[in-house]
Tab-separated table of C-alpha atoms in Angstrom:
chain	number	residue	atom	x	y	z
A	208	MET	CA	97.480	54.798	103.431
A	209	SER	CA	96.672	56.734	100.598
A	210	ALA	CA	96.059	60.216	101.293
A	211	GLU	CA	92.497	61.303	98.157
A	212	LEU	CA	90.112	60.618	101.262
A	213	SER	CA	86.110	60.740	100.603
A	214	GLU	CA	84.487	63.496	102.036
A	215	ILE	CA	82.899	61.604	104.523
A	216	ASP	CA	86.250	60.780	106.121
A	217	LEU	CA	87.475	64.258	106.029
A	218	PRO	CA	86.973	65.884	109.868
A	219	GLU	CA	84.578	68.990	110.820
A	220	TYR	CA	86.418	72.126	110.102
A	221	ALA	CA	86.377	73.390	113.177
A	222	ASP	CA	88.064	70.040	114.761
A	223	VAL	CA	90.766	70.417	112.258
A	224	VAL	CA	91.373	74.446	113.372
A	225	ALA	CA	90.967	73.526	117.303
A	226	ARG	CA	93.588	71.253	116.745
A	227	TYR	CA	96.700	72.546	114.057
A	228	GLU	CA	97.395	75.223	113.381
A	229	PRO	CA	97.569	76.390	109.188
A	230	VAL	CA	100.424	78.255	107.193
A	231	MET	CA	99.951	79.185	104.138
A	232	GLY	CA	101.780	81.415	101.523
A	233	MET	CA	100.331	82.656	98.218
A	234	GLU	CA	101.957	82.440	94.672
A	235	VAL	CA	100.188	85.045	92.236
A	236	HIS	CA	100.755	85.057	88.921
A	237	VAL	CA	99.576	88.427	86.788
A	238	GLU	CA	100.388	88.726	82.780
A	239	LEU	CA	101.272	92.401	82.717
A	240	GLY	CA	98.733	94.184	79.760
A	241	THR	CA	101.414	94.864	78.122
A	242	ALA	CA	101.092	94.640	73.748
A	243	THR	CA	104.165	92.856	72.970
A	244	LYS	CA	105.452	89.816	75.086
A	245	MET	CA	107.962	90.331	77.944
A	246	PHE	CA	111.653	89.067	75.556
A	247	CYS	CA	110.213	90.120	71.899
A	248	GLY	CA	107.052	92.129	69.610
A	249	CYS	CA	104.996	89.040	69.691
A	250	ARG	CA	101.123	90.673	70.526
A	251	THR	CA	99.710	89.437	72.965
A	252	GLU	CA	95.849	89.365	72.304
A	253	PHE	CA	93.997	87.116	74.647
A	254	GLY	CA	92.082	84.712	72.343
A	255	ALA	CA	93.579	84.906	68.816
A	256	ALA	CA	93.797	82.229	66.528
A	257	PRO	CA	96.448	79.424	67.852
A	258	ASN	CA	99.772	80.165	67.298
A	259	THR	CA	99.453	83.108	65.201
A	260	GLN	CA	100.736	85.506	67.629
A	261	VAL	CA	104.461	83.802	67.909
A	262	CYS	CA	108.343	84.804	66.708
A	263	PRO	CA	111.797	83.408	66.446
A	264	THR	CA	112.165	84.389	69.975
A	265	CYS	CA	109.041	83.214	71.793
A	266	LEU	CA	109.599	79.772	69.851
A	267	GLY	CA	113.008	79.551	71.004
A	268	MET	CA	114.405	79.147	67.710
A	269	PRO	CA	119.055	78.926	67.805
A	270	GLY	CA	120.374	82.484	67.600
A	271	ALA	CA	117.189	84.769	68.586
A	272	LEU	CA	118.061	86.511	70.950
A	273	PRO	CA	115.576	88.313	73.426
A	274	VAL	CA	114.941	91.600	74.254
A	275	VAL	CA	113.433	93.338	77.619
A	276	ASN	CA	110.239	95.503	77.827
A	277	ASP	CA	110.446	97.846	78.797
A	278	GLU	CA	107.148	99.063	79.627
A	279	ALA	CA	106.984	95.462	81.744
A	280	VAL	CA	109.671	96.999	84.023
A	281	ARG	CA	107.618	100.111	84.516
A	282	SER	CA	104.987	97.655	85.171
A	283	ALA	CA	106.529	95.210	87.679
A	284	ILE	CA	108.461	98.413	88.941
A	285	ARG	CA	104.694	100.046	89.580
A	286	ILE	CA	103.966	96.675	91.029
A	287	GLY	CA	106.280	96.537	93.670
A	288	LEU	CA	105.712	100.127	94.928
A	289	ALA	CA	102.222	99.525	95.096
A	290	LEU	CA	102.894	96.498	97.548
A	291	ASN	CA	105.479	98.737	99.825
A	292	CYS	CA	108.648	96.610	97.774
A	293	SER	CA	112.051	97.624	97.789
A	294	ILE	CA	112.773	97.584	94.225
A	295	ARG	CA	116.669	96.055	93.876
A	296	PRO	CA	118.985	98.655	92.510
A	297	SER	CA	119.457	96.110	89.823
A	298	SER	CA	118.029	92.602	89.577
A	299	LEU	CA	119.173	89.671	87.172
A	300	PHE	CA	117.528	87.513	85.158
A	301	ALA	CA	117.515	83.237	84.980
A	302	ARG	CA	117.018	80.587	83.363
A	303	LYS	CA	114.666	78.212	84.421
A	304	ASN	CA	115.567	74.824	83.740
A	305	TYR	CA	112.835	72.416	83.145
A	306	PHE	CA	110.979	70.618	80.592
A	307	TYR	CA	107.200	70.892	79.344
A	308	PRO	CA	106.112	70.641	75.924
A	309	ASP	CA	103.926	74.093	76.413
A	310	GLN	CA	107.836	75.549	76.852
A	311	PRO	CA	109.059	75.616	74.111
A	312	LYS	CA	112.863	76.790	75.020
A	313	ASN	CA	112.746	74.004	77.918
A	314	TYR	CA	113.512	76.755	79.855
A	315	GLN	CA	111.790	79.839	81.622
A	316	ILE	CA	113.163	83.432	81.976
A	317	SER	CA	112.224	84.156	85.763
A	318	GLN	CA	114.645	85.474	88.519
A	319	TYR	CA	115.365	84.366	90.829
A	320	ASP	CA	118.373	85.021	93.976
A	321	ASP	CA	117.951	89.122	92.660
A	322	PRO	CA	113.691	89.759	91.712
A	323	ILE	CA	113.674	93.465	91.342
A	324	ALA	CA	110.748	94.003	94.146
A	325	HIS	CA	111.074	92.737	97.301
A	326	ASP	CA	110.061	92.874	101.408
A	327	GLY	CA	107.013	94.279	101.177
A	328	TYR	CA	103.391	94.071	103.281
A	329	VAL	CA	100.043	94.944	101.744
A	330	ASP	CA	97.219	95.503	103.944
A	331	VAL	CA	94.217	93.242	104.275
A	332	PRO	CA	90.242	94.391	103.909
A	333	LEU	CA	88.057	91.986	106.145
A	334	GLU	CA	84.509	91.938	106.167
A	335	ASP	CA	83.923	92.655	109.674
A	336	GLY	CA	86.081	95.778	108.877
A	337	THR	CA	89.405	94.963	111.143
A	338	VAL	CA	92.656	94.342	108.032
A	339	TRP	CA	95.624	91.187	108.283
A	340	ARG	CA	99.060	92.286	107.172
A	341	VAL	CA	100.365	90.466	104.767
A	342	GLU	CA	103.739	90.186	104.094
A	343	VAL	CA	105.573	90.112	99.990
A	344	GLU	CA	108.944	88.046	100.037
A	345	ARG	CA	108.957	89.399	96.431
A	346	ALA	CA	107.561	89.881	93.511
A	347	HIS	CA	109.476	89.088	90.444
A	348	MET	CA	109.179	89.177	86.610
A	349	GLU	CA	109.096	86.405	84.530
A	350	GLU	CA	107.260	85.024	80.816
A	351	ASP	CA	104.826	82.877	81.105
A	352	THR	CA	104.042	78.960	79.007
A	353	GLY	CA	102.191	78.400	76.562
A	354	LYS	CA	98.717	76.365	76.579
A	355	SER	CA	98.494	72.956	76.606
A	356	THR	CA	94.777	71.378	75.373
A	357	HIS	CA	94.159	67.530	75.750
A	358	ILE	CA	92.539	65.738	73.568
A	359	GLY	CA	89.950	62.829	75.305
A	360	SER	CA	90.175	63.486	78.474
A	361	ALA	CA	87.854	62.794	80.929
A	362	THR	CA	89.088	65.470	83.870
A	363	GLY	CA	91.322	67.990	81.037
A	364	ARG	CA	94.604	66.341	82.039
A	365	ILE	CA	96.395	64.670	79.891
A	366	HIS	CA	96.085	61.401	81.672
A	367	GLY	CA	93.854	59.717	79.914
A	368	ALA	CA	93.793	61.927	76.618
A	369	SER	CA	94.521	60.464	72.840
A	370	HIS	CA	96.264	63.261	72.513
A	371	SER	CA	97.659	67.041	73.099
A	372	LEU	CA	97.468	70.269	70.998
A	373	LEU	CA	99.705	73.248	71.772
A	374	ASP	CA	98.704	76.855	71.280
A	375	PHE	CA	102.485	79.644	72.476
A	376	ASN	CA	100.627	82.080	71.628
A	377	ARG	CA	101.086	82.864	75.681
A	378	ALA	CA	104.881	81.422	75.535
A	379	GLY	CA	106.811	84.589	76.591
A	380	VAL	CA	103.661	87.252	78.172
A	381	PRO	CA	105.040	89.335	80.440
A	382	LEU	CA	104.342	87.792	84.447
A	383	VAL	CA	105.119	89.472	87.941
A	384	GLU	CA	104.740	86.426	90.109
A	385	ILE	CA	104.284	87.656	94.018
A	386	VAL	CA	105.162	85.402	96.436
A	387	THR	CA	104.438	85.908	100.013
A	388	LYS	CA	106.427	85.025	103.237
A	389	PRO	CA	104.159	82.213	105.024
A	390	ILE	CA	101.258	83.348	106.793
A	391	GLU	CA	100.323	82.410	110.084
A	392	GLY	CA	97.989	82.693	113.220
A	393	ALA	CA	95.416	82.888	110.843
A	394	GLY	CA	93.456	79.993	112.961
A	395	GLU	CA	89.850	80.050	111.992
A	396	ARG	CA	89.674	82.466	109.630
A	397	ALA	CA	92.256	81.447	106.749
A	398	PRO	CA	90.754	79.758	103.837
A	399	GLU	CA	89.265	83.772	103.994
A	400	ILE	CA	91.763	85.851	104.929
A	401	ALA	CA	93.781	83.424	101.565
A	402	ARG	CA	90.882	84.747	99.698
A	403	ALA	CA	90.291	88.985	101.313
A	404	TYR	CA	93.980	88.617	99.651
A	405	VAL	CA	93.978	88.089	96.606
A	406	THR	CA	90.714	90.269	96.835
A	407	ALA	CA	93.014	93.182	96.964
A	408	LEU	CA	95.487	92.147	95.348
A	409	ARG	CA	92.991	91.900	91.503
A	410	ASP	CA	91.914	94.756	93.135
A	411	LEU	CA	95.262	96.825	93.784
A	412	LEU	CA	96.775	95.879	89.952
A	413	ALA	CA	93.857	97.032	88.116
A	414	SER	CA	93.905	100.572	89.954
A	415	LEU	CA	97.636	100.705	89.043
A	416	ASP	CA	96.078	99.414	84.827
A	417	VAL	CA	98.582	97.101	85.063
A	418	SER	CA	96.715	93.876	84.243
A	419	ASP	CA	93.192	93.088	83.053
A	420	VAL	CA	93.555	90.685	86.160
A	421	ARG	CA	90.841	88.222	84.161
A	422	MET	CA	91.224	85.240	86.634
A	423	ASP	CA	88.204	83.521	84.357
A	424	GLN	CA	90.829	84.145	81.619
A	425	GLY	CA	94.411	82.877	83.414
A	426	SER	CA	95.662	86.587	82.715
A	427	MET	CA	95.615	86.999	87.307
A	428	ARG	CA	96.486	82.497	89.091
A	429	CYS	CA	96.753	81.668	92.616
A	430	ASP	CA	98.468	79.659	93.982
A	431	ALA	CA	97.397	78.867	97.602
A	432	ASN	CA	100.424	76.642	99.322
A	433	VAL	CA	99.076	75.233	102.754
A	434	SER	CA	100.487	73.057	105.923
A	435	LEU	CA	99.313	71.990	109.450
A	436	LYS	CA	101.033	71.676	112.452
A	437	PRO	CA	99.672	71.024	115.555
A	438	LYS	CA	98.744	73.242	118.532
A	439	GLY	CA	101.913	74.754	119.121
A	440	ALA	CA	104.753	73.207	116.874
A	441	THR	CA	106.840	75.601	116.208
A	442	GLU	CA	108.304	73.237	113.096
A	443	PHE	CA	105.538	73.991	109.896
A	444	GLY	CA	104.316	70.856	108.042
A	445	THR	CA	104.802	69.883	105.046
A	446	ARG	CA	103.242	71.965	102.672
A	447	THR	CA	101.299	71.391	99.429
A	448	GLU	CA	100.597	73.834	96.256
A	449	THR	CA	96.580	73.990	94.856
A	450	LYS	CA	98.414	75.553	91.109
A	451	ASN	CA	96.335	77.511	88.782
A	452	VAL	CA	93.053	78.711	91.484
A	453	ASN	CA	90.983	80.977	88.884
A	454	SER	CA	88.968	82.759	91.166
A	455	LEU	CA	88.474	84.423	94.576
A	456	LYS	CA	86.085	82.309	96.536
A	457	SER	CA	87.827	79.003	95.029
A	458	VAL	CA	91.716	80.060	96.672
A	459	GLU	CA	88.676	79.700	99.970
A	460	VAL	CA	87.431	76.711	98.811
A	461	ALA	CA	90.568	75.405	98.042
A	462	VAL	CA	92.369	76.505	101.160
A	463	ARG	CA	89.881	74.903	103.367
A	464	TYR	CA	89.355	71.771	102.034
A	465	GLU	CA	93.380	71.117	102.016
A	466	MET	CA	92.970	71.644	105.689
A	467	ARG	CA	90.427	69.367	105.917
A	468	ARG	CA	92.052	66.948	103.480
A	469	GLN	CA	95.049	67.647	105.583
A	470	ALA	CA	94.445	66.803	108.483
A	471	ALA	CA	92.883	63.380	107.253
A	472	VAL	CA	96.100	62.514	106.709
A	473	LEU	CA	98.104	63.468	110.132
A	474	ASP	CA	95.405	62.370	112.346
A	475	ALA	CA	95.119	58.430	110.169
A	476	GLY	CA	98.816	58.777	111.311
A	477	GLY	CA	99.901	58.971	107.177
A	478	GLU	CA	102.260	61.808	106.428
A	479	VAL	CA	101.504	64.519	103.513
A	480	THR	CA	103.562	64.485	100.657
A	481	LEU	CA	105.593	66.887	99.340
A	482	GLU	CA	103.600	67.459	96.206
A	483	THR	CA	101.165	70.277	93.651
A	484	ARG	CA	97.540	69.624	93.442
A	485	HIS	CA	94.505	70.743	90.874
A	486	PHE	CA	91.126	72.545	92.318
A	487	GLN	CA	88.471	70.508	91.135
A	488	GLU	CA	85.507	73.405	90.541
A	489	GLY	CA	82.763	70.455	90.745
A	490	ASP	CA	82.622	68.996	93.887
A	491	GLY	CA	85.324	71.693	95.761
A	492	THR	CA	88.153	68.836	95.965
A	493	THR	CA	91.822	68.700	95.485
A	494	THR	CA	93.610	66.105	93.953
A	495	PRO	CA	97.329	64.995	92.633
A	496	GLY	CA	99.626	66.502	90.645
A	497	ARG	CA	103.286	66.250	90.877
A	498	PRO	CA	105.723	65.930	93.064
A	499	LYS	CA	107.026	69.579	93.332
A	500	GLU	CA	110.518	70.332	93.019
A	501	SER	CA	112.813	72.198	95.154
A	502	ALA	CA	114.699	75.540	93.506
A	503	GLU	CA	118.001	72.861	93.060
A	504	ASP	CA	115.845	70.896	90.716
A	505	TYR	CA	115.539	74.228	87.790
A	506	ARG	CA	118.744	74.561	87.842
A	507	TYR	CA	118.920	78.622	88.150
A	508	PHE	CA	121.759	80.978	86.737
A	509	PRO	CA	122.307	83.908	85.071
A	510	ASP	CA	120.922	83.919	81.566
A	511	PRO	CA	124.024	85.098	79.751
A	512	ASP	CA	121.259	86.760	77.242
A	513	LEU	CA	119.885	89.909	78.954
A	514	ALA	CA	121.679	92.186	80.936
A	515	PRO	CA	120.919	93.689	84.352
A	516	VAL	CA	117.350	95.670	85.083
A	517	ALA	CA	119.015	98.683	87.068
A	518	PRO	CA	115.877	101.369	86.968
A	519	ALA	CA	117.127	105.309	87.444
A	520	ALA	CA	116.013	106.913	91.315
A	521	GLU	CA	114.673	108.651	89.441
A	522	LEU	CA	112.862	106.615	87.888
A	523	VAL	CA	111.102	105.014	90.459
A	524	GLU	CA	110.813	107.464	92.473
A	525	GLU	CA	108.785	108.905	88.999
A	526	LEU	CA	106.727	105.667	89.441
A	527	ARG	CA	105.478	106.001	92.529
A	528	GLY	CA	104.192	109.418	91.984
A	529	THR	CA	101.671	107.685	90.145
A	530	ILE	CA	100.471	104.714	92.198
A	531	GLY	CA	97.402	106.968	93.576
A	532	GLU	CA	95.128	105.844	96.900
A	533	LEU	CA	94.918	101.858	97.161
A	534	PRO	CA	90.704	101.009	95.915
A	535	TRP	CA	89.238	99.382	99.895
A	536	LEU	CA	90.178	103.107	101.262
A	537	ARG	CA	89.207	104.584	98.836
A	538	ARG	CA	86.237	102.404	98.916
A	539	ALA	CA	85.796	103.395	102.540
A	540	ARG	CA	85.837	107.315	102.023
A	541	ILE	CA	83.380	107.792	98.961
A	542	GLN	CA	81.336	104.569	100.914
A	543	GLN	CA	81.394	107.629	103.940
A	544	GLU	CA	81.170	110.859	101.920
A	545	TRP	CA	78.413	109.799	99.332
A	546	SER	CA	76.488	108.273	102.726
A	547	LEU	CA	76.555	104.394	101.864
A	548	SER	CA	74.371	101.509	103.870
A	549	ASP	CA	77.883	98.870	104.375
A	550	GLU	CA	75.308	96.867	102.101
A	551	VAL	CA	74.832	98.724	99.603
A	552	MET	CA	77.788	99.664	99.288
A	553	ARG	CA	79.074	95.844	98.890
A	554	ASP	CA	76.038	95.258	96.231
A	555	LEU	CA	77.993	97.496	94.422
A	556	VAL	CA	81.415	96.428	94.897
A	557	ASN	CA	80.519	93.070	94.005
A	558	LEU	CA	78.819	94.675	90.561
A	559	GLY	CA	82.301	95.961	89.691
A	560	ALA	CA	80.492	99.731	89.442
A	561	ILE	CA	82.369	101.242	91.928
A	562	ASP	CA	84.671	102.532	89.667
A	563	ALA	CA	82.391	103.708	87.023
A	564	ILE	CA	80.901	105.357	89.834
A	565	ILE	CA	83.402	107.670	91.578
A	566	ALA	CA	84.589	108.190	86.996
A	567	THR	CA	80.815	109.123	86.312
A	568	VAL	CA	80.852	112.286	88.964
A	569	ASP	CA	83.699	112.846	88.200
A	570	ALA	CA	83.130	113.555	84.965
A	571	GLY	CA	79.438	116.091	86.209
A	572	ALA	CA	77.155	114.244	87.445
A	573	THR	CA	75.886	113.678	91.213
A	574	PRO	CA	76.814	110.385	93.085
A	575	ASP	CA	73.156	108.987	92.991
A	576	ALA	CA	72.412	109.820	89.975
A	577	ALA	CA	75.437	108.105	89.197
A	578	ARG	CA	75.262	105.003	91.697
A	579	SER	CA	71.530	104.783	89.987
A	580	TRP	CA	72.715	104.235	86.558
A	581	TRP	CA	76.014	102.220	87.960
A	582	GLY	CA	73.841	99.633	90.046
A	583	SER	CA	70.529	99.341	88.023
A	584	PHE	CA	70.309	99.701	84.359
A	585	LEU	CA	73.802	98.556	82.946
A	586	PRO	CA	74.379	95.988	84.966
A	587	GLN	CA	71.622	94.738	83.440
A	588	GLN	CA	72.315	95.770	79.671
A	589	ALA	CA	75.325	94.031	80.416
A	590	ASN	CA	73.759	90.596	81.613
A	591	SER	CA	71.675	90.419	78.362
A	592	ARG	CA	74.860	91.156	76.302
A	593	GLU	CA	76.603	88.696	77.863
A	594	VAL	CA	80.144	91.331	79.127
A	595	GLU	CA	81.412	92.049	82.571
A	596	LEU	CA	80.304	95.494	83.306
A	597	ASP	CA	83.288	97.617	82.561
A	598	ALA	CA	83.206	95.745	79.124
A	599	LEU	CA	80.618	97.765	78.093
A	600	ALA	CA	80.750	99.953	75.292
A	601	ILE	CA	80.145	103.524	76.655
A	602	THR	CA	81.968	105.588	79.162
A	603	PRO	CA	80.959	107.122	82.249
A	604	ALA	CA	81.108	110.482	80.623
A	605	GLN	CA	78.761	109.560	78.400
A	606	VAL	CA	76.645	108.279	81.136
A	607	ALA	CA	77.355	111.329	82.397
A	608	ARG	CA	75.840	113.499	79.402
A	609	VAL	CA	72.848	111.176	79.721
A	610	ILE	CA	72.485	111.745	83.295
A	611	ALA	CA	72.617	115.551	81.824
A	612	LEU	CA	70.513	116.238	80.126
A	613	VAL	CA	67.404	113.918	82.038
A	614	GLU	CA	68.456	116.464	84.471
A	615	GLU	CA	68.153	119.591	82.046
A	616	GLY	CA	64.564	118.434	80.954
A	617	LYS	CA	65.317	117.424	77.373
A	618	LEU	CA	65.152	113.583	77.743
A	619	THR	CA	62.074	111.446	80.976
A	620	SER	CA	64.149	108.504	82.360
A	621	LYS	CA	62.292	105.671	79.870
A	622	LEU	CA	63.821	108.196	77.680
A	623	ALA	CA	67.638	107.877	78.769
A	624	GLN	CA	67.135	104.223	78.800
A	625	GLN	CA	66.871	104.036	74.957
A	626	VAL	CA	69.991	106.941	74.493
A	627	ILE	CA	72.203	104.299	77.049
A	628	VAL	CA	70.649	101.392	74.989
A	629	GLY	CA	71.619	103.343	71.318
A	630	VAL	CA	75.145	103.513	72.663
A	631	LEU	CA	75.573	100.812	73.839
A	632	ASP	CA	74.501	99.634	69.916
A	633	GLY	CA	77.349	101.729	68.970
A	634	GLU	CA	75.206	104.574	67.402
A	635	GLY	CA	77.391	107.156	68.614
A	636	GLU	CA	77.537	110.056	71.146
A	637	PRO	CA	74.066	110.984	73.674
A	638	ASP	CA	73.339	113.650	72.093
A	639	GLU	CA	73.459	112.344	68.482
A	640	VAL	CA	71.824	108.823	69.450
A	641	VAL	CA	68.678	111.950	70.884
A	642	ALA	CA	68.357	113.726	67.449
A	643	ALA	CA	69.221	110.238	65.062
A	644	ARG	CA	66.439	108.654	67.005
A	645	GLY	CA	64.222	112.090	67.787
A	646	LEU	CA	64.387	111.348	71.735
A	647	GLU	CA	64.394	115.001	72.805
A	648	VAL	CA	61.177	115.651	75.420
A	649	VAL	CA	58.715	117.292	73.997
A	650	ARG	CA	58.146	121.046	75.596
A	651	ASP	CA	55.644	122.654	72.742
A	652	ASP	CA	52.757	123.687	75.129
A	653	GLY	CA	50.775	123.192	71.722
A	654	ALA	CA	51.850	120.134	70.802
A	655	LEU	CA	50.476	118.771	74.319
A	656	GLN	CA	47.078	120.085	74.920
A	657	LYS	CA	46.569	118.804	71.185
A	658	ALA	CA	47.514	115.096	72.478
A	659	VAL	CA	45.975	116.451	75.707
A	660	ASP	CA	42.759	117.722	73.344
A	661	ASP	CA	42.343	113.772	72.245
A	662	ALA	CA	42.976	112.515	74.867
A	663	LEU	CA	40.555	113.249	76.917
A	664	ALA	CA	37.975	113.193	73.913
A	665	ALA	CA	38.045	109.292	73.708
A	666	ASN	CA	38.038	109.829	77.066
A	667	PRO	CA	34.670	111.698	78.715
A	668	ASP	CA	34.367	109.186	81.394
A	669	ILE	CA	37.314	110.299	82.068
A	670	VAL	CA	36.541	114.191	82.301
A	671	GLU	CA	33.867	113.275	84.500
A	672	LYS	CA	35.556	111.195	86.731
A	673	ILE	CA	38.126	113.443	86.814
A	674	ARG	CA	34.897	116.701	87.393
A	675	SER	CA	33.795	115.282	90.584
A	676	GLY	CA	36.822	114.929	92.589
A	677	LYS	CA	39.084	111.629	90.984
A	678	VAL	CA	41.733	113.810	89.872
A	679	GLN	CA	43.835	109.948	89.868
A	680	ALA	CA	41.571	109.244	87.471
A	681	ALA	CA	44.414	111.987	85.050
A	682	GLY	CA	46.603	108.932	85.562
A	683	LYS	CA	44.594	107.303	82.416
A	684	ILE	CA	45.008	110.438	80.620
A	685	VAL	CA	49.029	111.611	81.438
A	686	GLY	CA	49.149	107.543	80.054
A	687	ASP	CA	47.402	107.433	77.077
A	688	VAL	CA	49.797	111.374	76.115
A	689	MET	CA	52.742	109.651	76.913
A	690	LYS	CA	52.063	107.005	74.754
A	691	ALA	CA	51.047	108.883	71.475
A	692	THR	CA	53.944	111.654	72.042
A	693	ARG	CA	56.151	107.660	72.217
A	694	GLY	CA	57.116	109.101	75.974
A	695	GLN	CA	59.019	112.039	74.928
A	696	ALA	CA	56.764	114.761	77.193
A	697	ASP	CA	56.947	115.517	80.272
A	698	ALA	CA	54.721	113.530	82.689
A	699	ALA	CA	54.118	116.161	85.197
A	700	ARG	CA	53.356	118.701	82.814
A	701	VAL	CA	50.673	116.728	80.598
A	702	ARG	CA	49.956	115.978	84.368
A	703	GLU	CA	48.796	120.049	85.054
A	704	LEU	CA	46.914	120.377	81.400
A	705	VAL	CA	44.827	117.550	82.146
A	706	LEU	CA	44.279	118.661	85.327
A	707	ALA	CA	43.424	122.442	83.644
A	708	ALA	CA	41.572	121.367	80.835
A	709	CYS	CA	38.985	119.543	83.379
A	710	GLU	CA	38.108	123.380	86.105
């Protein structure tokens, strides 16, 4: 029977987990944020013109020899240590042989028998506050492939394309592949755990500053292996590998769909095919890719051009000291210290604002003030400028300085927003923007009194209301003065002057 089924043919998810036990294995590829490639000096900037960041080495030209990127090795060791892995005193690079048009050497330099990091784990926090331990088989170094663009294909795949374009800028970019051991016993929570694991991994790698972990740009990609076995069985079922899933939500959706699809195949007496599959963002389904190779198919053998990687024990211990507090543990501590509700904390995490808030507090701001700016106005600016929050052209220290100017009474909140916009627009530091735009609060009582007198003279009816006891009417005069002073007056002081003048 065909393994491709429509939604109507799929069993309900509750029925699937009642009869089958899912087994997962997650393979996450992370592009390291080094300035140059893994084995040559070519740059690694994302978005450069096609085939402008290439050289004879990453193009696989005869006689061009690779040289290991030392910074990439250090990053790989730090990743391994953060995952509680053992670091191998000597690890080898191997040649993984296969033909793809986006791999110009016709082999990939990777690690096989001797990965640099092995046998670790990560304790993954789930939304209900429980923790799930995911065991890590290995974290090994390799190089990325190039990028193929298939022209004329309705699906973006090679099938139906009239021709393909190859960009080798990405070929040779340093990668670390993190491979879990089989994840068993998750039951109905398997999709949730898959998403939580990749989320935790993204947060961890970001905190290490070894990658920008931009799933939308491919610098972090997840391959989700899923199989089913009947409840009570001990032997694993045949797995599929859904390749290059590029969002956290999609990881969860892909695992859930594969569980339902495989259950439908097994229920009908069919056999699950060992294959790679492609996730379809549009409808949340997976479609067949190619038969899945075994390790023997790749004919691994040690790369004769590369010496073993043998980090000194002293270096490993030095790098261990750079790991720091795990992101989710830091969030839990911060939430408790700042007395934030679960809802507020979740919103800040979803905004990606936690690190910026912490850095702003470290720069001298209060937690409430830092949270106010990074949780509201700055996300609005990021949205209007169509960039991620952490890509805004303002530093936590600059935000802290704006907050300080407000607390010193030199800026109102409205004026502070103008200063933030000025910094974002490249007009300089906050104090420079204040001076250039003439934004500092007017503190001269003489100037304020004249503005108040003018506003009162223009509104005699309001003056009578105030004098008759309707002091709320003073708001109209305060508003006129604020408008006249371009928002630079201290509203509280203006109100005092208005009421005093009407006595």
